[in-house]
C-alpha positions as a Markdown table, in Angstrom:
| # | Residue | x | y | z |
|---|---|---|---|---|
| 1 | Unk | 32.0 | -105.6 | 241.1 |
| 2 | Unk | 28.8 | -105.2 | 239.3 |
| 3 | Unk | 29.2 | -104.7 | 235.3 |
| 4 | Unk | 28.9 | -101.3 | 233.9 |
| 5 | Unk | 31.1 | -98.3 | 234.6 |
| 6 | Unk | 29.3 | -95.1 | 235.8 |
| 7 | Unk | 30.5 | -91.6 | 234.8 |
| 8 | Unk | 28.8 | -88.7 | 236.9 |
| 9 | Unk | 29.0 | -85.3 | 235.0 |
| 10 | Unk | 28.8 | -82.4 | 237.1 |
| 11 | Unk | 29.1 | -78.7 | 235.8 |
| 12 | Unk | 30.2 | -76.4 | 238.1 |
| 13 | Unk | 30.4 | -72.3 | 238.2 |
| 14 | Unk | 31.5 | -70.4 | 240.8 |
| 15 | Unk | 30.5 | -72.9 | 243.7 |
| 16 | Unk | 33.5 | -72.5 | 246.0 |
| 17 | Unk | 31.4 | -72.3 | 249.2 |
| 18 | Unk | 30.0 | -75.9 | 248.7 |
| 19 | Unk | 32.0 | -77.7 | 246.0 |
| 20 | Unk | 34.5 | -79.7 | 248.2 |
| 21 | Unk | 31.5 | -81.1 | 250.6 |
| 22 | Unk | 29.5 | -81.9 | 247.6 |
| 23 | Unk | 32.3 | -83.6 | 245.5 |
| 24 | Unk | 33.2 | -85.7 | 248.7 |
| 25 | Unk | 29.5 | -86.7 | 249.1 |
| 26 | Unk | 29.1 | -87.9 | 245.5 |
| 27 | Unk | 32.4 | -89.7 | 245.9 |
| 28 | Unk | 31.1 | -91.5 | 249.0 |
| 29 | Unk | 27.9 | -92.6 | 247.1 |
| 30 | Unk | 29.8 | -93.7 | 244.1 |
| 31 | Unk | 32.3 | -95.9 | 246.2 |
| 32 | Unk | 29.1 | -97.6 | 247.9 |
| 33 | Unk | 27.9 | -98.9 | 244.6 |
| 34 | Unk | 30.7 | -101.2 | 244.3 |
| 35 | Unk | 31.3 | -100.9 | 240.7 |
| 36 | Unk | 34.0 | -99.0 | 238.4 |
| 37 | Unk | 33.2 | -95.1 | 238.3 |
| 38 | Unk | 34.5 | -91.7 | 237.2 |
| 39 | Unk | 33.6 | -88.3 | 238.4 |
| 40 | Unk | 34.1 | -85.6 | 235.8 |
| 41 | Unk | 33.6 | -82.1 | 237.2 |
| 42 | Unk | 33.4 | -79.2 | 234.4 |
| 43 | Unk | 34.7 | -76.0 | 235.6 |
| 44 | Unk | 32.4 | -73.6 | 233.6 |
| 45 | Unk | 34.6 | -70.5 | 233.4 |
| 46 | Unk | 34.4 | -69.8 | 237.3 |
| 47 | Unk | 35.8 | -66.6 | 238.6 |
| 48 | Unk | 36.2 | -67.7 | 242.2 |
| 49 | Unk | 38.2 | -70.3 | 243.8 |
| 50 | Unk | 36.1 | -73.3 | 242.4 |
| 51 | Unk | 39.2 | -74.5 | 240.1 |
| 52 | Unk | 41.6 | -74.5 | 242.8 |
| 53 | Unk | 39.5 | -76.6 | 245.2 |
| 54 | Unk | 38.5 | -79.0 | 242.5 |
| 55 | Unk | 42.4 | -79.3 | 241.6 |
| 56 | Unk | 43.1 | -80.3 | 245.2 |
| 57 | Unk | 40.3 | -83.0 | 245.3 |
| 58 | Unk | 41.4 | -84.3 | 241.8 |
| 59 | Unk | 44.9 | -85.1 | 243.3 |
| 60 | Unk | 43.3 | -87.0 | 246.0 |
| 61 | Unk | 41.3 | -89.4 | 243.8 |
| 62 | Unk | 42.4 | -90.7 | 240.7 |
| 63 | Unk | 38.7 | -91.5 | 239.9 |
| 64 | Unk | 38.1 | -87.7 | 239.4 |
| 65 | Unk | 38.8 | -85.6 | 236.3 |
| 66 | Unk | 38.5 | -81.8 | 235.8 |
| 67 | Unk | 37.5 | -80.3 | 232.4 |
| 68 | Unk | 38.0 | -76.4 | 232.7 |
| 69 | Unk | 38.2 | -73.4 | 230.5 |
| 70 | Unk | 38.5 | -69.8 | 231.2 |
| 71 | Unk | 35.1 | -68.2 | 230.0 |
| 72 | Unk | 31.7 | -69.2 | 231.1 |
| 73 | Unk | 29.7 | -70.8 | 228.3 |
| 74 | Unk | 26.8 | -72.1 | 229.7 |
| 75 | Unk | 25.3 | -75.6 | 231.3 |
| 76 | Unk | 24.7 | -77.0 | 227.5 |
| 77 | Unk | 28.1 | -76.5 | 226.9 |
| 78 | Unk | 29.7 | -77.9 | 229.9 |
| 79 | Unk | 27.4 | -80.8 | 229.5 |
| 80 | Unk | 28.5 | -81.6 | 226.2 |
| 81 | Unk | 32.0 | -81.4 | 227.2 |
| 82 | Unk | 31.4 | -83.9 | 230.1 |
| 83 | Unk | 29.3 | -86.2 | 227.9 |
| 84 | Unk | 31.9 | -86.4 | 225.2 |
| 85 | Unk | 34.7 | -87.2 | 227.8 |
| 86 | Unk | 32.8 | -89.7 | 229.5 |
| 87 | Unk | 33.8 | -93.4 | 229.3 |
| 88 | Unk | 30.9 | -95.0 | 231.3 |
| 89 | Unk | 28.1 | -97.2 | 230.3 |
| 90 | Unk | 26.0 | -94.9 | 232.2 |
| 91 | Unk | 26.2 | -91.1 | 232.2 |
| 92 | Unk | 24.6 | -89.4 | 235.2 |
| 93 | Unk | 24.3 | -85.7 | 235.1 |
| 94 | Unk | 23.5 | -83.7 | 238.3 |
| 95 | Unk | 24.0 | -80.3 | 239.9 |
| 96 | Unk | 27.0 | -79.3 | 241.6 |
| 97 | Unk | 24.9 | -77.9 | 244.5 |
| 98 | Unk | 23.3 | -81.4 | 245.2 |
| 99 | Unk | 19.7 | -79.9 | 245.4 |
| 100 | Unk | 18.6 | -83.3 | 244.2 |
| 101 | Unk | 20.6 | -85.1 | 246.9 |
| 102 | Unk | 23.4 | -87.6 | 246.3 |
| 103 | Unk | 21.4 | -90.7 | 246.7 |
| 104 | Unk | 19.8 | -89.9 | 243.0 |
| 105 | Unk | 23.0 | -91.1 | 241.4 |
| 106 | Unk | 22.1 | -94.7 | 243.0 |
| 107 | Unk | 18.7 | -94.5 | 242.1 |
| 108 | Unk | 19.4 | -93.7 | 238.5 |
| 109 | Unk | 21.9 | -96.7 | 238.5 |
| 110 | Unk | 19.3 | -99.2 | 239.9 |
| 111 | Unk | 16.8 | -97.8 | 237.3 |
| 112 | Unk | 19.0 | -98.2 | 234.3 |
| 113 | Unk | 20.1 | -101.6 | 235.8 |
| 114 | Unk | 16.7 | -103.0 | 235.3 |
| 115 | Unk | 17.0 | -102.5 | 231.4 |
| 116 | Unk | 13.6 | -100.9 | 230.8 |
| 117 | Unk | 15.0 | -97.3 | 230.2 |
| 118 | Unk | 17.8 | -95.4 | 228.1 |
| 119 | Unk | 17.0 | -92.1 | 229.7 |
| 120 | Unk | 16.0 | -91.6 | 233.6 |
| 121 | Unk | 14.7 | -88.2 | 234.6 |
| 122 | Unk | 14.3 | -86.9 | 238.3 |
| 123 | Unk | 11.2 | -85.2 | 238.5 |
| 124 | Unk | 9.5 | -83.3 | 241.4 |
| 125 | Unk | 6.0 | -83.0 | 239.5 |
| 126 | Unk | 5.2 | -86.7 | 239.5 |
| 127 | Unk | 3.5 | -88.3 | 242.3 |
| 128 | Unk | 5.9 | -88.9 | 245.2 |
| 129 | Unk | 8.3 | -86.0 | 244.0 |
| 130 | Unk | 8.0 | -82.4 | 245.4 |
| 131 | Unk | 10.0 | -79.1 | 245.7 |
| 132 | Unk | 11.1 | -77.8 | 249.1 |
| 133 | Unk | 12.3 | -74.2 | 249.9 |
| 134 | Unk | 11.7 | -73.3 | 246.3 |
| 135 | Unk | 10.2 | -69.8 | 245.9 |
| 136 | Unk | 6.5 | -70.2 | 244.8 |
| 137 | Unk | 7.3 | -68.0 | 241.4 |
| 138 | Unk | 9.9 | -70.6 | 240.4 |
| 139 | Unk | 7.9 | -73.6 | 241.2 |
| 140 | Unk | 4.7 | -72.3 | 239.3 |
| 141 | Unk | 7.1 | -71.4 | 236.3 |
| 142 | Unk | 8.7 | -75.0 | 236.3 |
| 143 | Unk | 5.5 | -76.6 | 236.7 |
| 144 | Unk | 3.5 | -74.8 | 233.7 |
| 145 | Unk | 6.5 | -74.7 | 231.8 |
| 146 | Unk | 7.1 | -78.3 | 231.9 |
| 147 | Unk | 3.4 | -78.8 | 231.1 |
| 148 | Unk | 3.7 | -76.8 | 228.1 |
| 149 | Unk | 7.0 | -78.3 | 226.9 |
| 150 | Unk | 5.7 | -81.9 | 227.5 |
| 151 | Unk | 3.3 | -81.3 | 224.7 |
| 152 | Unk | 6.3 | -81.6 | 222.5 |
| 153 | Unk | 7.5 | -84.7 | 223.7 |
| 154 | Unk | 5.6 | -87.8 | 223.5 |
| 155 | Unk | 5.2 | -90.1 | 226.6 |
| 156 | Unk | 3.5 | -87.8 | 229.2 |
| 157 | Unk | 6.6 | -86.5 | 230.7 |
| 158 | Unk | 6.4 | -84.2 | 233.7 |
| 159 | Unk | 10.0 | -82.8 | 233.7 |
| 160 | Unk | 11.3 | -82.0 | 230.3 |
| 161 | Unk | 13.7 | -79.2 | 231.0 |
| 162 | Unk | 15.6 | -81.0 | 234.1 |
| 163 | Unk | 19.3 | -81.4 | 233.9 |
| 164 | Unk | 19.3 | -84.1 | 236.5 |
| 165 | Unk | 19.2 | -87.3 | 234.4 |
| 166 | Unk | 20.7 | -90.7 | 233.9 |
| 167 | Unk | 21.7 | -92.1 | 230.5 |
| 168 | Unk | 22.9 | -94.9 | 228.7 |
| 169 | Unk | 25.9 | -93.8 | 226.9 |
| 170 | Unk | 24.6 | -95.1 | 223.6 |
| 171 | Unk | 21.9 | -92.4 | 223.6 |
| 172 | Unk | 24.4 | -89.5 | 223.8 |
| 173 | Unk | 26.8 | -91.2 | 221.3 |
| 174 | Unk | 23.7 | -91.5 | 219.1 |
| 175 | Unk | 22.6 | -87.8 | 219.0 |
| 176 | Unk | 24.6 | -84.7 | 217.5 |
| 177 | Unk | 23.9 | -81.9 | 220.1 |
| 178 | Unk | 24.0 | -78.4 | 219.2 |
| 179 | Unk | 22.4 | -76.2 | 222.2 |
| 180 | Unk | 24.6 | -74.5 | 224.5 |
| 181 | Unk | 22.5 | -73.5 | 227.3 |
| 182 | Unk | 19.5 | -75.0 | 229.5 |
| 183 | Unk | 17.6 | -75.8 | 226.2 |
| 184 | Unk | 19.9 | -78.6 | 225.6 |
| 185 | Unk | 17.7 | -80.9 | 227.9 |
| 186 | Unk | 14.7 | -80.5 | 225.6 |
| 187 | Unk | 16.8 | -81.0 | 222.6 |
| 188 | Unk | 18.2 | -84.2 | 224.0 |
| 189 | Unk | 15.0 | -85.6 | 224.8 |
| 190 | Unk | 13.4 | -84.7 | 221.3 |
| 191 | Unk | 16.2 | -86.4 | 219.5 |
| 192 | Unk | 16.2 | -89.3 | 221.8 |
| 193 | Unk | 12.4 | -89.9 | 221.4 |
| 194 | Unk | 13.1 | -89.5 | 217.3 |
| 195 | Unk | 15.7 | -92.3 | 217.4 |
| 196 | Unk | 13.3 | -94.6 | 219.6 |
| 197 | Unk | 15.0 | -94.7 | 223.0 |
| 198 | Unk | 12.9 | -95.2 | 225.9 |
| 199 | Unk | 12.5 | -92.4 | 228.5 |
| 200 | Unk | 11.0 | -92.7 | 231.8 |
| 201 | Unk | 10.9 | -90.7 | 235.1 |
| 202 | Unk | 11.4 | -91.4 | 238.9 |
| 203 | Unk | 10.0 | -89.0 | 241.7 |
| 204 | Unk | 12.3 | -87.0 | 243.4 |
| 205 | Unk | 12.7 | -84.3 | 245.9 |
| 206 | Unk | 14.2 | -80.8 | 244.6 |
| 207 | Unk | 15.4 | -79.0 | 247.9 |
| 208 | Unk | 17.0 | -75.8 | 247.9 |
| 209 | Unk | 18.9 | -74.8 | 251.0 |
| 210 | Unk | 17.2 | -72.5 | 253.5 |
| 211 | Unk | 19.0 | -69.6 | 255.2 |
| 212 | Unk | 18.4 | -71.2 | 258.4 |
| 213 | Unk | 20.2 | -74.4 | 257.4 |
| 214 | Unk | 23.7 | -73.0 | 257.6 |
| 215 | Unk | 24.6 | -74.0 | 254.1 |
| 216 | Unk | 25.1 | -71.7 | 251.2 |
| 217 | Unk | 21.9 | -70.8 | 249.7 |
| 218 | Unk | 21.4 | -71.3 | 246.3 |
| 219 | Unk | 21.4 | -68.3 | 243.9 |
| 220 | Unk | 19.0 | -68.4 | 241.2 |
| 221 | Unk | 20.6 | -67.9 | 237.8 |
| 222 | Unk | 17.1 | -67.7 | 236.0 |
| 223 | Unk | 16.6 | -65.6 | 233.0 |
| 224 | Unk | 13.6 | -65.0 | 230.8 |
| 225 | Unk | 15.2 | -65.7 | 227.8 |
| 226 | Unk | 15.6 | -69.3 | 228.8 |
| 227 | Unk | 11.7 | -69.6 | 228.6 |
| 228 | Unk | 11.6 | -68.1 | 225.1 |
| 229 | Unk | 14.6 | -70.5 | 223.9 |
| 230 | Unk | 12.7 | -73.6 | 225.4 |
| 231 | Unk | 9.5 | -72.3 | 223.8 |
| 232 | Unk | 11.1 | -71.9 | 220.5 |
| 233 | Unk | 12.7 | -75.2 | 220.7 |
| 234 | Unk | 9.2 | -76.8 | 221.5 |
| 235 | Unk | 7.6 | -75.1 | 218.6 |
| 236 | Unk | 10.4 | -76.6 | 216.5 |
| 237 | Unk | 9.9 | -80.0 | 217.7 |
| 238 | Unk | 6.1 | -79.7 | 217.2 |
| 239 | Unk | 5.3 | -77.0 | 214.8 |
| 240 | Unk | 1.7 | -77.4 | 215.1 |
| 241 | Unk | 1.4 | -76.4 | 218.7 |
| 242 | Unk | 2.1 | -72.9 | 217.4 |
| 243 | Unk | 0.8 | -72.7 | 213.9 |
| 244 | Unk | -2.0 | -75.0 | 214.2 |
| 245 | Unk | -3.2 | -73.2 | 217.5 |
| 246 | Unk | -3.0 | -69.8 | 215.6 |
| 247 | Unk | -4.5 | -71.1 | 212.5 |
| 248 | Unk | -7.6 | -72.7 | 214.1 |
| 249 | Unk | -8.1 | -69.3 | 216.3 |
| 250 | Unk | -8.0 | -67.4 | 213.4 |
| 251 | Unk | -10.5 | -69.5 | 211.5 |
| 252 | Unk | -12.5 | -69.8 | 214.5 |
| 253 | Unk | -12.7 | -65.9 | 214.8 |
| 254 | Unk | -13.7 | -65.7 | 211.0 |
| 255 | Unk | -16.6 | -68.2 | 211.2 |
| 256 | Unk | -17.9 | -66.2 | 214.5 |
| 257 | Unk | -17.9 | -62.9 | 212.4 |
| 258 | Unk | -19.2 | -64.5 | 209.3 |
| 259 | Unk | -22.2 | -66.0 | 211.5 |
| 260 | Unk | -22.6 | -62.8 | 213.1 |
| 261 | Unk | -22.7 | -60.7 | 209.8 |
| 262 | Unk | -25.3 | -63.1 | 208.5 |
| 263 | Unk | -27.5 | -62.7 | 211.6 |
| 264 | Unk | -27.2 | -58.8 | 211.3 |
| 265 | Unk | -27.9 | -58.8 | 207.5 |
| 266 | Unk | -31.2 | -60.9 | 208.3 |
| 267 | Unk | -32.5 | -58.9 | 211.2 |
| 268 | Unk | -31.5 | -55.3 | 210.0 |
| 269 | Unk | -31.4 | -55.8 | 206.3 |
| 270 | Unk | -27.6 | -54.4 | 206.5 |
| 271 | Unk | -24.9 | -55.8 | 203.9 |
| 272 | Unk | -22.3 | -55.7 | 206.6 |
| 273 | Unk | -19.3 | -55.5 | 204.2 |
| 274 | Unk | -16.7 | -54.3 | 206.8 |
| 275 | Unk | -17.6 | -57.2 | 208.8 |
| 276 | Unk | -17.7 | -59.6 | 205.7 |
| 277 | Unk | -14.1 | -58.4 | 204.6 |
| 278 | Unk | -12.9 | -59.2 | 208.2 |
| 279 | Unk | -14.6 | -62.4 | 207.9 |
| 280 | Unk | -12.9 | -63.5 | 204.7 |
| 281 | Unk | -9.5 | -62.0 | 205.9 |
| 282 | Unk | -9.4 | -64.2 | 209.1 |
| 283 | Unk | -10.4 | -67.3 | 207.4 |
| 284 | Unk | -7.7 | -67.0 | 204.4 |
| 285 | Unk | -5.1 | -66.0 | 206.8 |
| 286 | Unk | -6.0 | -68.8 | 209.2 |
| 287 | Unk | -6.0 | -71.3 | 206.3 |
| 288 | Unk | -2.5 | -70.0 | 205.2 |
| 289 | Unk | -1.1 | -70.3 | 208.9 |
| 290 | Unk | -2.5 | -73.9 | 209.0 |
| 291 | Unk | -0.9 | -74.5 | 205.7 |
| 292 | Unk | 2.5 | -73.1 | 206.8 |
| 293 | Unk | 2.0 | -75.3 | 209.8 |
| 294 | Unk | 1.7 | -78.3 | 207.7 |
| 295 | Unk | 4.8 | -77.6 | 205.8 |
| 296 | Unk | 7.0 | -76.9 | 209.2 |
| 297 | Unk | 5.6 | -80.5 | 210.2 |
| 298 | Unk | 7.0 | -81.8 | 206.8 |
| 299 | Unk | 10.1 | -80.0 | 207.5 |
| 300 | Unk | 10.5 | -81.5 | 211.0 |
| 301 | Unk | 9.9 | -85.0 | 209.7 |
| 302 | Unk | 12.7 | -84.6 | 207.4 |
| 303 | Unk | 14.8 | -83.5 | 210.2 |
| 304 | Unk | 13.7 | -86.3 | 212.4 |
| 305 | Unk | 15.0 | -88.6 | 209.3 |
| 306 | Unk | 18.3 | -86.9 | 209.2 |
| 307 | Unk | 18.8 | -87.5 | 213.0 |
| 308 | Unk | 18.3 | -91.1 | 212.2 |
| 309 | Unk | 20.8 | -90.8 | 209.4 |
| 310 | Unk | 23.2 | -89.3 | 211.6 |
| 311 | Unk | 22.9 | -92.0 | 214.2 |
| 312 | Unk | 23.6 | -94.7 | 211.3 |
| 313 | Unk | 26.7 | -92.9 | 210.2 |
| 314 | Unk | 27.9 | -92.6 | 213.7 |
| 315 | Unk | 27.5 | -96.3 | 214.1 |
| 316 | Unk | 29.4 | -96.9 | 210.8 |
| 317 | Unk | 32.1 | -94.7 | 211.6 |
| 318 | Unk | 32.7 | -96.5 | 215.1 |
| 319 | Unk | 32.7 | -99.9 | 213.4 |
């Protein structure tokens, strides 16, 4: 047996059509690793027969545990439940529909075993990764969205919003998590980077089942409010992404108007007071926005220090 227990955390919501087959596939991969393991499936308020099926599977294997509650509370809430209950040295989160494949668990384990990373992310956007059977609109949203969100996280990551990741348990023990939905993934990364944990990516294939495959076709739970939440969290992590861009844009407009007003006054002998007033207004507001961005950045630095203090307090409490 190799050292280090593995905990696999799988949130599930209304997955009765595929949950049995997928759980058995995960168990098969875990057994092949020849090390201690556990599988935690979080029934996130399913209204179909998902829980009934999981209870039968749990009785068949004492390595499996179910965490269940009656009302759907979102992926982030489910993951936090699983992270707290996980006992492994490595905690691997993946989706119940296995759209990343079951072998991703083995690949995360091998990458974490190397000792070079504290968090490993599956990415379809880096070289060697791709998406299959994913609608073009969803692919475009994922690609462009992650480009934007990556600006808030150091390290040139290509997949900031993905759930399928491998963690050292130390990372999750060190962070106080707040988000209850998909923005949890950005929160984890931002706080982990603040604490100096190492993040890496591995190329992976995200494959949705096609209608011709005979398997249950994934139903998209995408909501535009998720984009808004991710953006707000990204701006919170890097305030100057928002305030700096707006401030410099206002300053640029003011300067252009000022130059235009000066040229007009020379050529036509017109004072151009309305344009001059607009010039001053844009410049003043632009400076104010930049100052506000600076203050927001200072506030973010304070929050970053609080995150480090929280980690220290957690360590002292454990000791």
